[in-house]
Amino acid sequence: MKWLILIHCVVTWVLVGLIWTIQQVHYPLFDRVGMDTYPLYQREHMIRITILVLPLMLTELITAIVLAVNPPDGVPHWSLWIALGAVLAIWGMTAFVNAPQHGQLSTQFDTQIHQALLSTNWVRTILWTGRGIFVAWLLSLLINN
């Protein structure tokens, strides 16, 4: 169980760092790529980011499910279910909002879609940041037990 919690915490914090980098550095630069090369750039971005983020997100999801179903001693069970809910919300935002926005941008750059992506991605950024704070709290509970 200790290894599972450690893996869960590490993966969550990797994703926190990644989402902040995407939100503050990567997405804002989309409008600087150039109209002629943008569709190819966006399609390549989608392939490369998926290869990087999907294994991390799957690991976070699986470990969050295991922790919610089999909570460690000393951790309020409700907190693990809320944390799992945040993971599911992130997956929902990714699948139903942000991925479709990327799909639209893969045919041509559109300023309105780009601005919507920048705005809606804040939801994932805030949720992952909250999860990072949660897993730090979780780790502190377990260290003090």
Coordinates of N, CA, C and O in Angstrom, one line a residue:
M1 N 0.8 -1.2 0.0 CA 0.0 0.0 0.0 C 0.9 1.3 0.0 O 0.5 2.2 -0.7
K2 N 2.0 1.2 0.7 CA 2.9 2.4 0.8 C 3.4 2.8 -0.6 O 3.5 4.0 -1.0
W3 N 3.8 1.8 -1.4 CA 4.3 2.0 -2.8 C 3.2 2.6 -3.7 O 3.4 3.5 -4.5
L4 N 2.0 2.1 -3.5 CA 0.8 2.6 -4.3 C 0.6 4.1 -4.0 O 0.4 4.9 -4.9
I5 N 0.6 4.4 -2.7 CA 0.4 5.8 -2.3 C 1.5 6.7 -2.9 O 1.3 7.8 -3.4
L6 N 2.8 6.2 -2.8 CA 3.9 7.0 -3.3 C 3.8 7.2 -4.8 O 4.0 8.3 -5.3
I7 N 3.5 6.1 -5.5 CA 3.3 6.2 -7.0 C 2.2 7.2 -7.3 O 2.4 8.1 -8.2
H8 N 1.1 7.1 -6.5 CA 0.0 8.0 -6.8 C 0.4 9.5 -6.6 O 0.1 10.3 -7.4
C9 N 1.1 9.7 -5.5 CA 1.6 11.1 -5.2 C 2.5 11.6 -6.3 O 2.4 12.7 -6.7
V10 N 3.5 10.8 -6.6 CA 4.5 11.2 -7.6 C 3.8 11.5 -9.0 O 4.1 12.6 -9.6
V11 N 3.0 10.6 -9.4 CA 2.3 10.8 -10.7 C 1.4 12.0 -10.7 O 1.4 12.8 -11.6
T12 N 0.7 12.2 -9.6 CA -0.2 13.4 -9.5 C 0.7 14.7 -9.6 O 0.3 15.6 -10.4
W13 N 1.8 14.7 -8.9 CA 2.6 15.9 -8.9 C 3.3 16.1 -10.3 O 3.6 17.3 -10.7
V14 N 3.7 15.1 -11.0 CA 4.2 15.2 -12.3 C 3.1 15.8 -13.2 O 3.4 16.7 -14.0
L15 N 1.9 15.4 -13.1 CA 0.8 15.9 -13.9 C 0.5 17.4 -13.5 O 0.1 18.2 -14.3
V16 N 0.6 17.8 -12.2 CA 0.5 19.1 -11.8 C 1.5 20.0 -12.5 O 1.2 21.1 -13.1
G17 N 2.8 19.6 -12.5 CA 3.8 20.3 -13.2 C 3.6 20.4 -14.7 O 3.8 21.5 -15.3
L18 N 3.1 19.3 -15.2 CA 2.9 19.3 -16.7 C 1.7 20.2 -17.1 O 1.8 21.0 -18.0
I19 N 0.6 20.2 -16.3 CA -0.5 21.1 -16.7 C -0.2 22.5 -16.5 O -0.7 23.4 -17.3
W20 N 0.6 22.9 -15.5 CA 1.0 24.3 -15.4 C 1.9 24.7 -16.5 O 1.8 25.9 -17.0
T21 N 2.8 23.9 -17.0 CA 3.6 24.2 -18.1 C 2.8 24.3 -19.4 O 3.0 25.3 -20.1
I22 N 1.8 23.5 -19.6 CA 1.0 23.6 -20.7 C 0.1 24.9 -20.6 O 0.0 25.6 -21.6
Q23 N -0.4 25.1 -19.5 CA -1.3 26.3 -19.3 C -0.5 27.6 -19.5 O -1.0 28.6 -20.1
Q24 N 0.6 27.7 -18.9 CA 1.4 29.0 -18.9 C 2.4 29.2 -20.0 O 2.7 30.3 -20.3
V25 N 2.8 28.1 -20.6 CA 3.9 28.2 -21.7 C 3.4 27.7 -23.0 O 3.4 28.4 -24.0
H26 N 2.9 26.4 -23.0 CA 2.7 25.7 -24.3 C 1.4 26.3 -25.0 O 1.5 26.7 -26.2
Y27 N 0.3 26.3 -24.4 CA -1.0 26.7 -25.0 C -0.9 28.2 -25.5 O -1.3 28.5 -26.5
P28 N -0.4 29.1 -24.6 CA -0.3 30.5 -25.1 C 0.5 30.7 -26.3 O 0.3 31.7 -27.0
L29 N 1.4 29.8 -26.6 CA 2.3 30.0 -27.8 C 1.7 29.4 -29.1 O 2.3 29.5 -30.2
F30 N 0.5 28.7 -29.0 CA -0.1 28.2 -30.2 C -0.3 29.2 -31.3 O -0.2 28.9 -32.5
D31 N -0.6 30.4 -30.9 CA -0.9 31.4 -31.9 C 0.3 32.0 -32.6 O 0.3 32.9 -33.4
R32 N 1.5 31.5 -32.2 CA 2.8 32.0 -32.7 C 3.4 31.0 -33.7 O 4.4 31.3 -34.3
V33 N 2.7 29.9 -34.0 CA 3.2 28.9 -34.9 C 3.2 29.3 -36.3 O 4.2 29.0 -37.1
G34 N 2.2 30.0 -36.8 CA 2.1 30.3 -38.2 C 1.0 29.5 -38.8 O 0.8 28.4 -38.6
M35 N 0.2 30.2 -39.6 CA -1.0 29.6 -40.2 C -0.8 28.5 -41.1 O -1.5 27.5 -41.2
D36 N 0.3 28.6 -41.9 CA 0.6 27.5 -42.9 C 0.9 26.2 -42.3 O 0.6 25.1 -42.7
T37 N 1.7 26.2 -41.2 CA 2.2 25.0 -40.5 C 1.4 24.6 -39.3 O 1.6 23.5 -38.8
Y38 N 0.4 25.4 -38.9 CA -0.3 25.1 -37.7 C -1.1 23.8 -37.7 O -1.0 23.1 -36.7
P39 N -1.8 23.4 -38.7 CA -2.5 22.1 -38.6 C -1.6 20.9 -38.4 O -1.9 20.1 -37.6
L40 N -0.5 20.9 -39.1 CA 0.5 19.8 -38.9 C 1.1 19.9 -37.4 O 1.2 18.9 -36.8
Y41 N 1.4 21.1 -37.0 CA 1.9 21.3 -35.6 C 0.9 20.8 -34.6 O 1.2 20.0 -33.7
Q42 N -0.4 21.1 -34.8 CA -1.4 20.7 -33.8 C -1.6 19.2 -33.8 O -1.7 18.5 -32.8
R43 N -1.6 18.6 -35.0 CA -1.8 17.1 -35.0 C -0.6 16.4 -34.4 O -0.7 15.4 -33.6
E44 N 0.6 16.9 -34.6 CA 1.8 16.4 -34.0 C 1.8 16.6 -32.5 O 2.2 15.7 -31.7
H45 N 1.3 17.7 -32.1 CA 1.2 18.0 -30.6 C 0.2 17.0 -30.0 O 0.6 16.4 -28.9
M46 N -0.9 16.7 -30.6 CA -1.9 15.7 -30.1 C -1.3 14.3 -29.9 O -1.5 13.7 -28.9
I47 N -0.5 13.9 -30.9 CA 0.2 12.6 -30.8 C 1.2 12.6 -29.7 O 1.2 11.7 -28.9
R48 N 2.1 13.6 -29.7 CA 3.2 13.6 -28.7 C 2.7 13.8 -27.3 O 3.2 13.1 -26.4
I49 N 1.7 14.6 -27.1 CA 1.2 14.9 -25.7 C 0.5 13.6 -25.2 O 0.5 13.3 -24.0
T50 N -0.3 12.9 -26.1 CA -1.0 11.7 -25.7 C 0.0 10.6 -25.2 O -0.2 10.0 -24.2
I51 N 1.1 10.5 -26.0 CA 2.1 9.5 -25.6 C 2.7 9.8 -24.2 O 3.0 8.9 -23.4
L52 N 2.9 11.1 -23.9 CA 3.4 11.5 -22.7 C 2.4 11.4 -21.5 O 2.7 10.8 -20.5
V53 N 1.2 11.9 -21.7 CA 0.3 12.1 -20.6 C -0.6 10.9 -20.4 O -1.0 10.7 -19.2
L54 N -1.0 10.1 -21.4 CA -1.9 9.0 -21.2 C -1.4 8.0 -20.2 O -2.2 7.6 -19.3
P55 N -0.2 7.5 -20.2 CA 0.2 6.6 -19.2 C 0.2 7.2 -17.8 O -0.2 6.5 -16.8
L56 N 0.5 8.4 -17.7 CA 0.5 9.1 -16.3 C -0.9 9.2 -15.8 O -1.2 8.9 -14.7
M57 N -1.9 9.7 -16.7 CA -3.3 9.8 -16.3 C -3.9 8.5 -16.0 O -4.7 8.4 -15.0
L58 N -3.5 7.4 -16.7 CA -4.1 6.1 -16.4 C -3.6 5.6 -15.1 O -4.3 5.0 -14.3
T59 N -2.3 5.8 -14.8 CA -1.7 5.5 -13.5 C -2.4 6.2 -12.4 O -2.7 5.6 -11.4
E60 N -2.6 7.5 -12.6 CA -3.3 8.3 -11.5 C -4.7 7.8 -11.3 O -5.2 7.6 -10.2
L61 N -5.4 7.5 -12.4 CA -6.8 7.0 -12.3 C -6.9 5.7 -11.6 O -7.6 5.5 -10.6
I62 N -6.0 4.7 -12.0 CA -6.1 3.4 -11.4 C -5.7 3.5 -9.9 O -6.4 2.9 -9.1
T63 N -4.7 4.2 -9.6 CA -4.3 4.3 -8.2 C -5.3 5.0 -7.3 O -5.5 4.7 -6.2
A64 N -6.0 6.0 -7.9 CA -7.0 6.7 -7.2 C -8.2 5.8 -6.9 O -8.8 5.8 -5.9
I65 N -8.5 4.9 -7.9 CA -9.6 4.0 -7.7 C -9.3 3.0 -6.6 O -10.1 2.7 -5.7
V66 N -8.1 2.4 -6.7 CA -7.6 1.5 -5.6 C -7.6 2.1 -4.3 O -8.1 1.5 -3.3
L67 N -7.2 3.3 -4.1 CA -7.2 4.0 -2.8 C -8.6 4.3 -2.3 O -8.8 4.2 -1.1
A68 N -9.5 4.7 -3.2 CA -10.9 5.0 -2.8 C -11.6 3.7 -2.3 O -12.3 3.7 -1.4
V69 N -11.3 2.6 -3.0 CA -12.0 1.3 -2.7 C -11.3 0.6 -1.5 O -12.0 0.0 -0.7
N70 N -10.0 0.8 -1.4 CA -9.3 0.2 -0.3 C -8.5 1.3 0.5 O -7.3 1.3 0.4
P71 N -9.2 2.1 1.2 CA -8.5 3.3 1.9 C -7.5 2.9 2.9 O -7.7 1.9 3.7
P72 N -6.4 3.5 3.0 CA -5.4 3.2 4.0 C -5.9 3.7 5.4 O -6.7 4.6 5.5
D73 N -5.4 3.1 6.4 CA -5.8 3.5 7.8 C -5.4 4.9 8.0 O -4.3 5.4 7.6
G74 N -6.2 5.6 8.8 CA -5.9 7.0 9.1 C -6.3 8.1 8.1 O -6.0 9.2 8.3
V75 N -6.9 7.6 7.0 CA -7.3 8.6 5.9 C -8.8 8.6 5.8 O -9.4 7.5 5.7
P76 N -9.4 9.7 5.9 CA -10.9 9.8 5.8 C -11.4 9.2 4.5 O -10.9 9.7 3.4
H77 N -12.2 8.3 4.5 CA -12.7 7.6 3.2 C -13.3 8.6 2.3 O -13.1 8.5 1.1
W78 N -14.1 9.5 2.8 CA -14.8 10.5 1.9 C -13.8 11.3 1.1 O -14.0 11.7 0.0
S79 N -12.6 11.6 1.7 CA -11.6 12.4 1.0 C -11.0 11.7 -0.2 O -10.8 12.3 -1.3
L80 N -10.9 10.4 -0.1 CA -10.4 9.6 -1.3 C -11.5 9.6 -2.4 O -11.1 9.5 -3.6
W81 N -12.7 9.6 -2.0 CA -13.8 9.6 -3.0 C -13.9 10.9 -3.7 O -14.1 11.0 -4.9
I82 N -13.7 12.0 -3.0 CA -13.7 13.3 -3.6 C -12.5 13.5 -4.5 O -12.6 14.0 -5.6
A83 N -11.3 12.9 -4.1 CA -10.1 13.0 -4.9 C -10.3 12.2 -6.2 O -9.9 12.6 -7.3
L84 N -11.0 11.0 -6.1 CA -11.3 10.2 -7.3 C -12.3 11.0 -8.2 O -12.1 11.0 -9.4
G85 N -13.2 11.7 -7.6 CA -14.1 12.6 -8.4 C -13.4 13.6 -9.1 O -13.8 13.9 -10.3
A86 N -12.4 14.2 -8.5 CA -11.6 15.2 -9.3 C -10.8 14.6 -10.5 O -10.8 15.2 -11.5
V87 N -10.3 13.4 -10.3 CA -9.7 12.7 -11.4 C -10.7 12.4 -12.5 O -10.4 12.7 -13.7
L88 N -11.9 12.0 -12.2 CA -12.9 11.7 -13.2 C -13.4 13.0 -13.9 O -13.6 13.1 -15.1
A89 N -13.4 14.1 -13.1 CA -13.7 15.4 -13.7 C -12.6 15.9 -14.7 O -12.9 16.4 -15.8
I90 N -11.4 15.6 -14.4 CA -10.3 15.9 -15.3 C -10.4 15.1 -16.5 O -10.2 15.6 -17.7
W91 N -10.7 13.8 -16.4 CA -10.9 13.0 -17.6 C -12.0 13.5 -18.4 O -12.0 13.5 -19.6
G92 N -13.1 13.8 -17.7 CA -14.3 14.4 -18.5 C -14.0 15.6 -19.2 O -14.3 15.8 -20.4
M93 N -13.3 16.6 -18.6 CA -12.9 17.8 -19.3 C -12.0 17.5 -20.4 O -12.1 18.1 -21.5
T94 N -11.1 16.6 -20.2 CA -10.1 16.2 -21.3 C -10.9 15.6 -22.5 O -10.7 16.1 -23.6
A95 N -11.7 14.7 -22.2 CA -12.4 13.9 -23.3 C -13.5 14.8 -24.0 O -13.6 14.7 -25.2
F96 N -14.3 15.5 -23.2 CA -15.4 16.2 -23.8 C -15.3 17.7 -24.1 O -16.1 18.2 -24.8
V97 N -14.2 18.3 -23.6 CA -14.0 19.7 -23.9 C -12.7 20.0 -24.6 O -12.6 20.4 -25.7
N98 N -11.6 19.6 -23.9 CA -10.2 20.0 -24.4 C -9.8 19.2 -25.7 O -9.3 19.8 -26.6
A99 N -10.1 17.9 -25.7 CA -9.7 17.1 -26.8 C -10.5 17.5 -28.1 O -9.9 17.7 -29.2
P100 N -11.8 17.8 -28.0 CA -12.5 18.3 -29.2 C -12.0 19.6 -29.6 O -11.9 19.9 -30.8
Q101 N -11.6 20.5 -28.7 CA -11.0 21.8 -29.1 C -9.7 21.5 -29.9 O -9.5 22.2 -30.9
H102 N -8.9 20.6 -29.4 CA -7.6 20.3 -30.2 C -8.0 19.7 -31.5 O -7.3 20.0 -32.5
G103 N -9.0 18.9 -31.6 CA -9.4 18.4 -32.9 C -9.8 19.4 -33.8 O -9.5 19.4 -35.0
Q104 N -10.6 20.4 -33.4 CA -11.0 21.6 -34.2 C -9.7 22.4 -34.7 O -9.7 22.8 -35.8
L105 N -8.8 22.5 -33.8 CA -7.6 23.2 -34.1 C -6.7 22.5 -35.1 O -5.8 23.0 -35.7
S106 N -6.9 21.2 -35.2 CA -6.0 20.4 -36.1 C -6.3 20.6 -37.6 O -5.5 20.2 -38.4
T107 N -7.4 21.2 -37.9 CA -7.7 21.5 -39.3 C -7.2 22.9 -39.7 O -6.8 23.1 -40.8
Q108 N -7.3 23.8 -38.8 CA -6.8 25.2 -39.0 C -6.8 25.9 -37.7 O -7.6 25.6 -36.8
F109 N -5.9 26.9 -37.6 CA -5.9 27.7 -36.3 C -7.1 28.6 -36.3 O -7.5 29.2 -37.3
D110 N -7.8 28.7 -35.2 CA -8.9 29.6 -35.0 C -8.8 30.3 -33.6 O -8.6 29.6 -32.6
T111 N -8.7 31.6 -33.7 CA -8.5 32.4 -32.5 C -9.5 32.1 -31.4 O -9.2 32.0 -30.2
Q112 N -10.8 32.0 -31.8 CA -11.8 31.8 -30.8 C -11.7 30.4 -30.1 O -11.8 30.3 -28.9
I113 N -11.4 29.4 -30.9 CA -11.2 28.1 -30.3 C -9.9 28.1 -29.4 O -9.9 27.5 -28.3
H114 N -8.9 28.7 -29.9 CA -7.6 28.8 -29.1 C -7.9 29.5 -27.7 O -7.5 29.1 -26.7
Q115 N -8.7 30.6 -27.8 CA -9.0 31.3 -26.5 C -9.9 30.4 -25.6 O -9.7 30.5 -24.4
A116 N -10.8 29.7 -26.2 CA -11.6 28.8 -25.4 C -10.8 27.7 -24.8 O -11.0 27.3 -23.6
L117 N -9.8 27.2 -25.5 CA -8.9 26.2 -24.9 C -8.1 26.8 -23.8 O -8.0 26.1 -22.7
L118 N -7.6 28.0 -23.9 CA -6.9 28.6 -22.8 C -7.8 28.8 -21.6 O -7.3 28.5 -20.5
S119 N -9.0 29.2 -21.8 CA -9.9 29.4 -20.7 C -10.4 28.1 -20.0 O -10.3 27.9 -18.8
T120 N -10.8 27.1 -20.8 CA -11.4 25.9 -20.3 C -10.3 25.0 -19.6 O -10.6 24.3 -18.7
N121 N -9.0 25.2 -20.1 CA -8.0 24.4 -19.5 C -7.7 24.8 -18.1 O -7.1 24.0 -17.3
W122 N -8.1 26.0 -17.7 CA -8.0 26.4 -16.3 C -8.7 25.4 -15.3 O -8.2 25.2 -14.2
V123 N -9.8 24.9 -15.8 CA -10.5 23.9 -14.9 C -9.6 22.7 -14.6 O -9.5 22.3 -13.4
R124 N -8.9 22.2 -15.6 CA -8.0 21.0 -15.3 C -6.8 21.5 -14.5 O -6.4 20.8 -13.6
T125 N -6.3 22.7 -14.8 CA -5.2 23.2 -14.0 C -5.6 23.3 -12.5 O -4.8 22.9 -11.7
I126 N -6.7 23.9 -12.2 CA -7.2 24.0 -10.9 C -7.4 22.7 -10.2 O -7.0 22.4 -9.1
L127 N -8.1 21.8 -10.9 CA -8.4 20.5 -10.4 C -7.1 19.7 -10.1 O -7.0 19.1 -9.0
W128 N -6.1 19.7 -11.0 CA -4.9 19.0 -10.7 C -4.1 19.7 -9.6 O -3.5 19.0 -8.8
T129 N -4.1 21.0 -9.5 CA -3.4 21.6 -8.4 C -4.1 21.3 -7.1 O -3.4 21.0 -6.1
G130 N -5.4 21.2 -7.0 CA -6.1 20.8 -5.8 C -5.7 19.3 -5.5 O -5.6 19.0 -4.3
R131 N -5.6 18.5 -6.5 CA -5.2 17.1 -6.3 C -3.8 17.0 -5.7 O -3.5 16.2 -4.8
G132 N -2.9 17.9 -6.2 CA -1.6 17.9 -5.7 C -1.5 18.3 -4.2 O -0.8 17.6 -3.4
I133 N -2.3 19.3 -3.9 CA -2.4 19.6 -2.4 C -3.0 18.5 -1.6 O -2.5 18.2 -0.5
F134 N -4.0 17.8 -2.2 CA -4.6 16.7 -1.5 C -3.6 15.6 -1.3 O -3.5 15.0 -0.2
V135 N -2.9 15.2 -2.3 CA -2.0 14.1 -2.1 C -0.8 14.4 -1.2 O -0.3 13.6 -0.5
A136 N -0.5 15.7 -1.1 CA 0.5 16.1 -0.1 C 0.0 15.9 1.3 O 0.7 15.5 2.2
W137 N -1.3 16.3 1.5 CA -2.0 16.1 2.7 C -2.1 14.6 3.1 O -1.8 14.2 4.2
L138 N -2.4 13.8 2.1 CA -2.5 12.4 2.2 C -1.2 11.8 2.7 O -1.1 11.0 3.6
L139 N -0.1 12.2 2.0 CA 1.2 11.7 2.4 C 1.5 12.2 3.8 O 2.1 11.4 4.6
S140 N 1.2 13.4 4.2 CA 1.5 13.8 5.6 C 0.7 13.0 6.6 O 1.3 12.7 7.7
L141 N -0.5 12.7 6.3 CA -1.3 11.8 7.2 C -0.6 10.5 7.4 O -0.5 10.0 8.6
L142 N -0.1 9.9 6.3 CA 0.5 8.6 6.4 C 1.9 8.6 7.1 O 2.3 7.7 7.8
I143 N 2.6 9.7 6.9 CA 3.9 9.8 7.5 C 3.8 10.0 9.0 O 4.5 9.4 9.8
N144 N 2.7 10.7 9.4 CA 2.5 10.9 10.9 C 1.8 9.8 11.6 O 1.7 9.8 12.8
N145 N 1.3 8.8 10.8 CA 0.7 7.6 11.4 C 1.8 6.5 11.8 O 2.7 6.2 11.2

